[in-house]
Each structure stands twice: as C-alpha cells, then as structure tokens.
Amino acid sequence: MLATSAAGDVTGGSPRPDSFVAHIELTGAIGPAAAEYVDASLQRAARDGARAVVLQMDTPGGLSDSMRQIIASILASPQPVIGYVAPSGARAASAGTYILYACHIAAMAPATHLGAATPVALGGGSPLPSPAASAPGNAKTDAESNKAINDAVASIRSLAQLNGRNAEWAAQSVQGAATLTADEALQKHVVDLVAADLTALLLSVEGRRVHVGGKDVVLHLSQLPVRNYAPNWRTHLLSLITHPTIAYLLLLAGIYGLVLEAFHPGVLVPGIAGAICLLVGLYALQLLPVNYAGLALMLLGVGLVLAEAMMPSVGAIGLGGVVAFVIGSIMLFDADVPGYEVNVGVIAGIALGGVAVLMVLLRLVARTRRVRTFNGDEQMLHSTGELIQPLDAAGDGWARIGGEQWRVHGDASLPAGSRIRVVGRDGLLLRITRA
C-alpha cells in the first residue's frame, strides 16, 4: 500500500471516489480583488479536499503587491497548482509570468504568449536605467533602478529554480522584456507542456511527479471531475470599486455631492450619497497605484470651476480649472501598470461637460450684465407714477410709484391723478416732474 500525504494526495494508486480538481479562473488585471479571490479559493480547495488546482490565466499583469500575495498563496498550497494560460489568444504578461513560474506545473494553450515581466515603478516609467539616469548627477536614480531590476530578477529566478524551469530566460523577461509564444516557451523549457483545453491538460499531466509541501506527488487527475470555484459577491464588489474608472467616478460623485449639499443645506440626499461615494472611492484609491500629484490637480480643477461659479470672471478661472482637472485625471493612476488606467473617453466626457457648464455660466453672466436694474437709485430714476393728492408749487405730497406710496416734492403745482416722473431722490423723499 502506498503512503498518503498530509494533503490527501498520494504517490500512486487510484484516486478516491470523492476526489476532484479545483478550477480557478484569473482573468484581467491583477489587483487586490484578484489576490483575495485566488487566496480564498486555494484555501477553500484545501478544505474541500481537492486533488489539485488548475489556475487558468489570461492577464496583462498588474500590481506587484497583489502578484506577490498570489505567489505566496501558491507556494503555501498543500495541493499541486497547475498554471494554465488559456484559452487561445490569452496571455500571462508581466505579473502573470511570475505567477506562472510559481506554479508547480506550467502549461499554455496554443496561440498564447507570456513574458514582458519588467517591473514598473509606481511613479511611472520603467526602472530600467536610461542614458539620462546613468549620468553622473543621477547616480541615486541609477542605483534605485538597478535595485528594482535585481530584486525582480532574483525573485523570478528563484521561482524558476524551485520548479526546475529555464531561469536564464526568466531573467531576460525581466531585463529585456522578452516574450515567448506557447511553442517557443515549451522548446525553451519555460513551460512544461502545451494543451488545447482543460481535458487535454489533465491527460497530459497524468503520471507526472511534482514536489509539493516537501513531498513528491504523482498526479492522477485524468479521470477526476472538475469543480469550478467562481468569485463570490465580495470579490465582484471589490473588483468593481477597484477598477480605476469606477474609483475615479466614485471620487468625483463624492466631491460634487458634498458641494451640492454645501450649496443647498438640508437637502441631505446629495450629502449622504456624496459622503458614501467619497469614502468608497478613497478606499479604492489606497489599493491602487495613485499619483497624488494628479489627485491634487483634480481637486484644484474642481475648486477653480466652483470659484468661477461663485465669482464669475471672463472664464479664465474656470478654463484653468478644466485644464487642471483633465491633466490631473490623466495623471491620477499610473498608466504604465497594465490594466490600471482611467478610460480616456470618460475623462473627455467629463471635461466636455465641465466646459459646457462653464459656457452656460459665462452666458448667464453676460445676460445678467445686460438686464435692466430692478432696484436702487438707477431703477427709481426711470420710474413713473401718479399723484395721490394735489401738489402745490415747491410743496410736498404723496404719489403711487411702482405699487408703493412715496413722499414726493415738485417745483410746480399739479392736480391729483397727474402722471409724474422721478428725477432724483433725497433719502426717502423723491423729486418729481410732470411725465
């Protein structure tokens, strides 16, 4: 009788009737939601007694912290983890390459590719040294770039050596952003096999020996059912709010909701909704690669547009606000991190909306300046009325002007009912003449 490992996998023999293969699908940019999903699914597979886990990937890459969390979960898994880049046309680029190297078995479907694993600095741009960075005055920048590259190379080489794969090409994928197709990766021993689909994959790994948790495990998976571990509602929600475009819109909704509440105290709905959106947006921002200079420019832009509304000018303040807002929106997230940029169409739409609001404000201001004055001395000098009682020469009397009774003074005698026109004012006494 062959021994059974602590995880329930055996080094030979037939699988138990209740055995199964867990299937996890990692699609899209790698971020906090993806890391939580993979970690929770691996733990659940271990609890459920999965024989092995297939981690199917199609990713452009993502955040290094989330990538490292996924790698740590794979290395701690008591079951073999089979990394599988699929379906045809999929990729495991950037962070996906590291994750594939961490899996106990690496497989790809035909017409897929991997590589381009050069790390990206959150401030923007590649940490690879440039000629300018190598200048004598930029020694610190050059040292920091070399440190980031060397750390990434050491990380991926250690994963390659752990699973007996091509460590030299792994270093090239970091230092030179090298890429490979599925067939090329198989030839260079970057991956272990190429399989057209999940069924073919399980047949191809039949009888293979892998090292998991300090023990050698022989895989017998071809006859086992596959159980899909789909993301739960929390993963979907976290994935939604940490999408850069959604986080961007939540932030704007929060700011404008609080502004509306400030302008219309007591309405409550804009304030409550704005506070919720702002808090959720700020939570998303602390999980994303945010450029805080871009965030500051966005806030400045919103402030300038509001200043234009409060203190109308010829549009210079508002136009400056729109420009600052657009530049800040573009800078807000690091576009060099794959999958973490705000949709340009959304930025353009909001900017055009801001310009439209600004044009409406300017038009209203221009119209207001051409409208006749409705109160004050200027309006009174254009007013006409009717005497309520006869007026003696150089005497005072009463007249009805603009629906109100005013004490008036005239230089000539006028009978009651005469039409009069205001020509001046001394406090509450109006000087009049015949209209």
JSON list of C-alpha atoms in Angstrom, two decimals, residues 217-392:
[
{"chain": "A", "resi": 217, "resn": "VAL", "atom": "CA", "xyz": [3.40, 13.73, -5.51]},
{"chain": "A", "resi": 218, "resn": "VAL", "atom": "CA", "xyz": [2.45, 11.72, -8.60]},
{"chain": "A", "resi": 219, "resn": "LEU", "atom": "CA", "xyz": [-0.57, 13.19, -10.34]},
{"chain": "A", "resi": 220, "resn": "HIS", "atom": "CA", "xyz": [-3.56, 11.03, -11.29]},
{"chain": "A", "resi": 221, "resn": "LEU", "atom": "CA", "xyz": [-6.12, 13.58, -12.46]},
{"chain": "A", "resi": 222, "resn": "SER", "atom": "CA", "xyz": [-7.37, 12.49, -15.88]},
{"chain": "A", "resi": 223, "resn": "GLN", "atom": "CA", "xyz": [-10.44, 10.68, -14.52]},
{"chain": "A", "resi": 224, "resn": "LEU", "atom": "CA", "xyz": [-11.41, 13.29, -11.92]},
{"chain": "A", "resi": 225, "resn": "PRO", "atom": "CA", "xyz": [-14.29, 15.73, -12.24]},
{"chain": "A", "resi": 226, "resn": "VAL", "atom": "CA", "xyz": [-13.54, 19.46, -12.36]},
{"chain": "A", "resi": 227, "resn": "ARG", "atom": "CA", "xyz": [-15.18, 21.80, -9.86]},
{"chain": "A", "resi": 228, "resn": "ASN", "atom": "CA", "xyz": [-15.26, 25.49, -10.74]},
{"chain": "A", "resi": 229, "resn": "TYR", "atom": "CA", "xyz": [-14.57, 27.99, -7.96]},
{"chain": "A", "resi": 230, "resn": "ALA", "atom": "CA", "xyz": [-16.25, 31.16, -9.17]},
{"chain": "A", "resi": 231, "resn": "PRO", "atom": "CA", "xyz": [-15.66, 34.54, -7.46]},
{"chain": "A", "resi": 232, "resn": "ASN", "atom": "CA", "xyz": [-18.17, 35.40, -4.72]},
{"chain": "A", "resi": 233, "resn": "TRP", "atom": "CA", "xyz": [-20.08, 38.69, -4.34]},
{"chain": "A", "resi": 234, "resn": "ARG", "atom": "CA", "xyz": [-17.34, 40.27, -2.24]},
{"chain": "A", "resi": 235, "resn": "THR", "atom": "CA", "xyz": [-14.75, 39.60, -4.93]},
{"chain": "A", "resi": 236, "resn": "HIS", "atom": "CA", "xyz": [-17.05, 41.04, -7.61]},
{"chain": "A", "resi": 237, "resn": "LEU", "atom": "CA", "xyz": [-17.71, 44.13, -5.48]},
{"chain": "A", "resi": 238, "resn": "LEU", "atom": "CA", "xyz": [-14.02, 44.66, -4.67]},
{"chain": "A", "resi": 239, "resn": "SER", "atom": "CA", "xyz": [-13.13, 44.16, -8.32]},
{"chain": "A", "resi": 240, "resn": "LEU", "atom": "CA", "xyz": [-15.74, 46.72, -9.33]},
{"chain": "A", "resi": 241, "resn": "ILE", "atom": "CA", "xyz": [-14.76, 49.50, -6.93]},
{"chain": "A", "resi": 242, "resn": "THR", "atom": "CA", "xyz": [-11.02, 49.00, -7.51]},
{"chain": "A", "resi": 243, "resn": "HIS", "atom": "CA", "xyz": [-11.43, 49.40, -11.26]},
{"chain": "A", "resi": 244, "resn": "PRO", "atom": "CA", "xyz": [-9.65, 52.72, -11.94]},
{"chain": "A", "resi": 245, "resn": "THR", "atom": "CA", "xyz": [-12.52, 54.23, -13.94]},
{"chain": "A", "resi": 246, "resn": "ILE", "atom": "CA", "xyz": [-15.11, 53.30, -11.29]},
{"chain": "A", "resi": 247, "resn": "ALA", "atom": "CA", "xyz": [-12.89, 54.61, -8.47]},
{"chain": "A", "resi": 248, "resn": "TYR", "atom": "CA", "xyz": [-12.43, 57.83, -10.45]},
{"chain": "A", "resi": 249, "resn": "LEU", "atom": "CA", "xyz": [-16.19, 58.29, -10.91]},
{"chain": "A", "resi": 250, "resn": "LEU", "atom": "CA", "xyz": [-16.87, 57.50, -7.24]},
{"chain": "A", "resi": 251, "resn": "LEU", "atom": "CA", "xyz": [-14.37, 60.15, -6.22]},
{"chain": "A", "resi": 252, "resn": "LEU", "atom": "CA", "xyz": [-16.00, 62.78, -8.44]},
{"chain": "A", "resi": 253, "resn": "ALA", "atom": "CA", "xyz": [-19.50, 61.81, -7.32]},
{"chain": "A", "resi": 254, "resn": "GLY", "atom": "CA", "xyz": [-18.42, 62.19, -3.70]},
{"chain": "A", "resi": 255, "resn": "ILE", "atom": "CA", "xyz": [-16.87, 65.62, -4.24]},
{"chain": "A", "resi": 256, "resn": "TYR", "atom": "CA", "xyz": [-19.81, 67.03, -6.19]},
{"chain": "A", "resi": 257, "resn": "GLY", "atom": "CA", "xyz": [-22.35, 65.51, -3.82]},
{"chain": "A", "resi": 258, "resn": "LEU", "atom": "CA", "xyz": [-20.77, 67.31, -0.85]},
{"chain": "A", "resi": 259, "resn": "VAL", "atom": "CA", "xyz": [-20.53, 70.54, -2.86]},
{"chain": "A", "resi": 260, "resn": "LEU", "atom": "CA", "xyz": [-24.26, 70.38, -3.70]},
{"chain": "A", "resi": 261, "resn": "GLU", "atom": "CA", "xyz": [-25.07, 69.77, -0.04]},
{"chain": "A", "resi": 262, "resn": "ALA", "atom": "CA", "xyz": [-22.96, 72.79, 0.93]},
{"chain": "A", "resi": 263, "resn": "PHE", "atom": "CA", "xyz": [-24.83, 74.99, -1.57]},
{"chain": "A", "resi": 264, "resn": "HIS", "atom": "CA", "xyz": [-28.25, 73.62, -0.57]},
{"chain": "A", "resi": 265, "resn": "PRO", "atom": "CA", "xyz": [-28.09, 72.76, 3.16]},
{"chain": "A", "resi": 266, "resn": "GLY", "atom": "CA", "xyz": [-30.79, 70.42, 4.40]},
{"chain": "A", "resi": 267, "resn": "VAL", "atom": "CA", "xyz": [-31.39, 68.52, 1.15]},
{"chain": "A", "resi": 268, "resn": "LEU", "atom": "CA", "xyz": [-29.43, 65.61, 2.72]},
{"chain": "A", "resi": 269, "resn": "VAL", "atom": "CA", "xyz": [-29.55, 63.19, -0.24]},
{"chain": "A", "resi": 270, "resn": "PRO", "atom": "CA", "xyz": [-26.58, 64.72, -2.14]},
{"chain": "A", "resi": 271, "resn": "GLY", "atom": "CA", "xyz": [-24.58, 64.96, 1.08]},
{"chain": "A", "resi": 272, "resn": "ILE", "atom": "CA", "xyz": [-25.25, 61.39, 2.22]},
{"chain": "A", "resi": 273, "resn": "ALA", "atom": "CA", "xyz": [-24.69, 59.90, -1.24]},
{"chain": "A", "resi": 274, "resn": "GLY", "atom": "CA", "xyz": [-21.59, 62.06, -1.73]},
{"chain": "A", "resi": 275, "resn": "ALA", "atom": "CA", "xyz": [-20.08, 61.02, 1.60]},
{"chain": "A", "resi": 276, "resn": "ILE", "atom": "CA", "xyz": [-20.62, 57.32, 0.82]},
{"chain": "A", "resi": 277, "resn": "CYS", "atom": "CA", "xyz": [-19.15, 57.64, -2.69]},
{"chain": "A", "resi": 278, "resn": "LEU", "atom": "CA", "xyz": [-16.18, 59.62, -1.40]},
{"chain": "A", "resi": 279, "resn": "LEU", "atom": "CA", "xyz": [-15.35, 57.09, 1.33]},
{"chain": "A", "resi": 280, "resn": "VAL", "atom": "CA", "xyz": [-15.66, 54.13, -1.06]},
{"chain": "A", "resi": 281, "resn": "GLY", "atom": "CA", "xyz": [-13.57, 55.99, -3.64]},
{"chain": "A", "resi": 282, "resn": "LEU", "atom": "CA", "xyz": [-10.86, 56.77, -1.08]},
{"chain": "A", "resi": 283, "resn": "TYR", "atom": "CA", "xyz": [-10.84, 53.10, -0.03]},
{"chain": "A", "resi": 284, "resn": "ALA", "atom": "CA", "xyz": [-10.29, 52.13, -3.67]},
{"chain": "A", "resi": 285, "resn": "LEU", "atom": "CA", "xyz": [-7.53, 54.73, -4.07]},
{"chain": "A", "resi": 286, "resn": "GLN", "atom": "CA", "xyz": [-5.48, 53.29, -1.22]},
{"chain": "A", "resi": 287, "resn": "LEU", "atom": "CA", "xyz": [-5.50, 49.93, -3.03]},
{"chain": "A", "resi": 288, "resn": "LEU", "atom": "CA", "xyz": [-4.50, 51.38, -6.41]},
{"chain": "A", "resi": 289, "resn": "PRO", "atom": "CA", "xyz": [-1.29, 52.88, -7.85]},
{"chain": "A", "resi": 290, "resn": "VAL", "atom": "CA", "xyz": [-2.30, 56.51, -7.32]},
{"chain": "A", "resi": 291, "resn": "ASN", "atom": "CA", "xyz": [-0.25, 59.53, -8.36]},
{"chain": "A", "resi": 292, "resn": "TYR", "atom": "CA", "xyz": [-1.07, 62.08, -5.66]},
{"chain": "A", "resi": 293, "resn": "ALA", "atom": "CA", "xyz": [0.08, 65.00, -7.81]},
{"chain": "A", "resi": 294, "resn": "GLY", "atom": "CA", "xyz": [-2.70, 64.04, -10.22]},
{"chain": "A", "resi": 295, "resn": "LEU", "atom": "CA", "xyz": [-5.21, 63.86, -7.36]},
{"chain": "A", "resi": 296, "resn": "ALA", "atom": "CA", "xyz": [-4.14, 67.34, -6.18]},
{"chain": "A", "resi": 297, "resn": "LEU", "atom": "CA", "xyz": [-4.57, 68.74, -9.70]},
{"chain": "A", "resi": 298, "resn": "MET", "atom": "CA", "xyz": [-8.06, 67.24, -9.91]},
{"chain": "A", "resi": 299, "resn": "LEU", "atom": "CA", "xyz": [-9.09, 68.87, -6.63]},
{"chain": "A", "resi": 300, "resn": "LEU", "atom": "CA", "xyz": [-7.59, 72.18, -7.77]},
{"chain": "A", "resi": 301, "resn": "GLY", "atom": "CA", "xyz": [-9.54, 71.93, -11.02]},
{"chain": "A", "resi": 302, "resn": "VAL", "atom": "CA", "xyz": [-12.83, 71.31, -9.21]},
{"chain": "A", "resi": 303, "resn": "GLY", "atom": "CA", "xyz": [-12.10, 74.22, -6.86]},
{"chain": "A", "resi": 304, "resn": "LEU", "atom": "CA", "xyz": [-11.38, 76.61, -9.74]},
{"chain": "A", "resi": 305, "resn": "VAL", "atom": "CA", "xyz": [-14.59, 75.65, -11.57]},
{"chain": "A", "resi": 306, "resn": "LEU", "atom": "CA", "xyz": [-16.56, 76.29, -8.36]},
{"chain": "A", "resi": 307, "resn": "ALA", "atom": "CA", "xyz": [-14.73, 79.60, -7.93]},
{"chain": "A", "resi": 308, "resn": "GLU", "atom": "CA", "xyz": [-15.82, 80.58, -11.43]},
{"chain": "A", "resi": 309, "resn": "ALA", "atom": "CA", "xyz": [-19.41, 79.84, -10.46]},
{"chain": "A", "resi": 310, "resn": "MET", "atom": "CA", "xyz": [-19.15, 81.87, -7.24]},
{"chain": "A", "resi": 311, "resn": "MET", "atom": "CA", "xyz": [-17.09, 84.78, -8.60]},
{"chain": "A", "resi": 312, "resn": "PRO", "atom": "CA", "xyz": [-17.76, 84.97, -12.35]},
{"chain": "A", "resi": 313, "resn": "SER", "atom": "CA", "xyz": [-14.85, 86.25, -14.42]},
{"chain": "A", "resi": 314, "resn": "VAL", "atom": "CA", "xyz": [-14.23, 86.25, -18.14]},
{"chain": "A", "resi": 315, "resn": "GLY", "atom": "CA", "xyz": [-13.78, 82.46, -17.90]},
{"chain": "A", "resi": 316, "resn": "ALA", "atom": "CA", "xyz": [-10.06, 82.36, -17.16]},
{"chain": "A", "resi": 317, "resn": "ILE", "atom": "CA", "xyz": [-10.54, 80.80, -13.71]},
{"chain": "A", "resi": 318, "resn": "GLY", "atom": "CA", "xyz": [-12.96, 78.17, -14.97]},
{"chain": "A", "resi": 319, "resn": "LEU", "atom": "CA", "xyz": [-10.88, 77.34, -18.05]},
{"chain": "A", "resi": 320, "resn": "GLY", "atom": "CA", "xyz": [-7.81, 76.91, -15.85]},
{"chain": "A", "resi": 321, "resn": "GLY", "atom": "CA", "xyz": [-9.87, 74.61, -13.64]},
{"chain": "A", "resi": 322, "resn": "VAL", "atom": "CA", "xyz": [-10.91, 72.42, -16.58]},
{"chain": "A", "resi": 323, "resn": "VAL", "atom": "CA", "xyz": [-7.29, 72.18, -17.80]},
{"chain": "A", "resi": 324, "resn": "ALA", "atom": "CA", "xyz": [-6.03, 71.28, -14.30]},
{"chain": "A", "resi": 325, "resn": "PHE", "atom": "CA", "xyz": [-8.82, 68.72, -13.92]},
{"chain": "A", "resi": 326, "resn": "VAL", "atom": "CA", "xyz": [-8.04, 66.98, -17.24]},
{"chain": "A", "resi": 327, "resn": "ILE", "atom": "CA", "xyz": [-4.28, 66.85, -16.57]},
{"chain": "A", "resi": 328, "resn": "GLY", "atom": "CA", "xyz": [-4.88, 65.54, -13.04]},
{"chain": "A", "resi": 329, "resn": "SER", "atom": "CA", "xyz": [-7.31, 62.88, -14.33]},
{"chain": "A", "resi": 330, "resn": "ILE", "atom": "CA", "xyz": [-4.75, 61.62, -16.83]},
{"chain": "A", "resi": 331, "resn": "MET", "atom": "CA", "xyz": [-2.04, 61.56, -14.14]},
{"chain": "A", "resi": 332, "resn": "LEU", "atom": "CA", "xyz": [-4.25, 60.08, -11.39]},
{"chain": "A", "resi": 333, "resn": "PHE", "atom": "CA", "xyz": [-3.39, 56.42, -11.99]},
{"chain": "A", "resi": 334, "resn": "ASP", "atom": "CA", "xyz": [-0.12, 55.04, -13.27]},
{"chain": "A", "resi": 335, "resn": "ALA", "atom": "CA", "xyz": [-0.91, 54.16, -16.89]},
{"chain": "A", "resi": 336, "resn": "ASP", "atom": "CA", "xyz": [2.28, 52.07, -17.12]},
{"chain": "A", "resi": 337, "resn": "VAL", "atom": "CA", "xyz": [0.83, 49.44, -14.78]},
{"chain": "A", "resi": 338, "resn": "PRO", "atom": "CA", "xyz": [-1.17, 47.12, -17.12]},
{"chain": "A", "resi": 339, "resn": "GLY", "atom": "CA", "xyz": [-4.92, 47.43, -16.73]},
{"chain": "A", "resi": 340, "resn": "TYR", "atom": "CA", "xyz": [-4.77, 50.37, -14.32]},
{"chain": "A", "resi": 341, "resn": "GLU", "atom": "CA", "xyz": [-5.64, 53.48, -16.28]},
{"chain": "A", "resi": 342, "resn": "VAL", "atom": "CA", "xyz": [-8.80, 55.59, -16.42]},
{"chain": "A", "resi": 343, "resn": "ASN", "atom": "CA", "xyz": [-10.77, 55.32, -19.65]},
{"chain": "A", "resi": 344, "resn": "VAL", "atom": "CA", "xyz": [-9.81, 58.35, -21.74]},
{"chain": "A", "resi": 345, "resn": "GLY", "atom": "CA", "xyz": [-13.34, 58.60, -23.09]},
{"chain": "A", "resi": 346, "resn": "VAL", "atom": "CA", "xyz": [-14.70, 59.06, -19.56]},
{"chain": "A", "resi": 347, "resn": "ILE", "atom": "CA", "xyz": [-12.15, 61.82, -18.87]},
{"chain": "A", "resi": 348, "resn": "ALA", "atom": "CA", "xyz": [-13.00, 63.51, -22.18]},
{"chain": "A", "resi": 349, "resn": "GLY", "atom": "CA", "xyz": [-16.74, 63.31, -21.48]},
{"chain": "A", "resi": 350, "resn": "ILE", "atom": "CA", "xyz": [-16.42, 64.84, -18.01]},
{"chain": "A", "resi": 351, "resn": "ALA", "atom": "CA", "xyz": [-14.07, 67.55, -19.35]},
{"chain": "A", "resi": 352, "resn": "LEU", "atom": "CA", "xyz": [-16.53, 68.44, -22.13]},
{"chain": "A", "resi": 353, "resn": "GLY", "atom": "CA", "xyz": [-19.30, 68.54, -19.54]},
{"chain": "A", "resi": 354, "resn": "GLY", "atom": "CA", "xyz": [-17.21, 70.94, -17.45]},
{"chain": "A", "resi": 355, "resn": "VAL", "atom": "CA", "xyz": [-16.62, 73.16, -20.48]},
{"chain": "A", "resi": 356, "resn": "ALA", "atom": "CA", "xyz": [-20.36, 73.13, -21.25]},
{"chain": "A", "resi": 357, "resn": "VAL", "atom": "CA", "xyz": [-21.20, 74.17, -17.68]},
{"chain": "A", "resi": 358, "resn": "LEU", "atom": "CA", "xyz": [-18.56, 76.89, -17.88]},
{"chain": "A", "resi": 359, "resn": "MET", "atom": "CA", "xyz": [-20.03, 78.23, -21.16]},
{"chain": "A", "resi": 360, "resn": "VAL", "atom": "CA", "xyz": [-23.52, 78.27, -19.63]},
{"chain": "A", "resi": 361, "resn": "LEU", "atom": "CA", "xyz": [-22.22, 80.22, -16.62]},
{"chain": "A", "resi": 362, "resn": "LEU", "atom": "CA", "xyz": [-20.48, 82.76, -18.86]},
{"chain": "A", "resi": 363, "resn": "ARG", "atom": "CA", "xyz": [-23.61, 83.18, -20.96]},
{"chain": "A", "resi": 364, "resn": "LEU", "atom": "CA", "xyz": [-25.76, 83.74, -17.87]},
{"chain": "A", "resi": 365, "resn": "VAL", "atom": "CA", "xyz": [-23.27, 86.29, -16.55]},
{"chain": "A", "resi": 366, "resn": "ALA", "atom": "CA", "xyz": [-23.29, 88.15, -19.87]},
{"chain": "A", "resi": 367, "resn": "ARG", "atom": "CA", "xyz": [-27.08, 88.21, -19.95]},
{"chain": "A", "resi": 368, "resn": "THR", "atom": "CA", "xyz": [-27.23, 89.44, -16.37]},
{"chain": "A", "resi": 369, "resn": "ARG", "atom": "CA", "xyz": [-24.99, 92.39, -17.18]},
{"chain": "A", "resi": 370, "resn": "ARG", "atom": "CA", "xyz": [-27.35, 93.49, -19.99]},
{"chain": "A", "resi": 371, "resn": "VAL", "atom": "CA", "xyz": [-30.54, 93.22, -17.93]},
{"chain": "A", "resi": 372, "resn": "ARG", "atom": "CA", "xyz": [-32.18, 96.40, -16.68]},
{"chain": "A", "resi": 373, "resn": "THR", "atom": "CA", "xyz": [-31.67, 97.13, -13.00]},
{"chain": "A", "resi": 374, "resn": "PHE", "atom": "CA", "xyz": [-34.73, 96.36, -10.88]},
{"chain": "A", "resi": 375, "resn": "ASN", "atom": "CA", "xyz": [-33.85, 98.23, -7.68]},
{"chain": "A", "resi": 376, "resn": "GLY", "atom": "CA", "xyz": [-31.72, 101.09, -6.38]},
{"chain": "A", "resi": 377, "resn": "ASP", "atom": "CA", "xyz": [-31.44, 104.73, -7.48]},
{"chain": "A", "resi": 378, "resn": "GLU", "atom": "CA", "xyz": [-30.91, 103.82, -11.14]},
{"chain": "A", "resi": 379, "resn": "GLN", "atom": "CA", "xyz": [-34.17, 101.94, -11.32]},
{"chain": "A", "resi": 380, "resn": "MET", "atom": "CA", "xyz": [-36.01, 104.71, -9.41]},
{"chain": "A", "resi": 381, "resn": "LEU", "atom": "CA", "xyz": [-34.89, 107.41, -11.84]},
{"chain": "A", "resi": 382, "resn": "HIS", "atom": "CA", "xyz": [-36.65, 105.55, -14.65]},
{"chain": "A", "resi": 383, "resn": "SER", "atom": "CA", "xyz": [-39.90, 105.18, -12.71]},
{"chain": "A", "resi": 384, "resn": "THR", "atom": "CA", "xyz": [-43.20, 106.90, -13.35]},
{"chain": "A", "resi": 385, "resn": "GLY", "atom": "CA", "xyz": [-46.25, 107.14, -11.16]},
{"chain": "A", "resi": 386, "resn": "GLU", "atom": "CA", "xyz": [-49.41, 109.01, -10.27]},
{"chain": "A", "resi": 387, "resn": "LEU", "atom": "CA", "xyz": [-50.13, 111.72, -7.70]},
{"chain": "A", "resi": 388, "resn": "ILE", "atom": "CA", "xyz": [-52.48, 110.63, -4.97]},
{"chain": "A", "resi": 389, "resn": "GLN", "atom": "CA", "xyz": [-53.24, 114.22, -3.84]},
{"chain": "A", "resi": 390, "resn": "PRO", "atom": "CA", "xyz": [-52.75, 117.70, -5.35]},
{"chain": "A", "resi": 391, "resn": "LEU", "atom": "CA", "xyz": [-49.24, 119.13, -5.19]},
{"chain": "A", "resi": 392, "resn": "ASP", "atom": "CA", "xyz": [-48.57, 122.83, -4.51]}
]
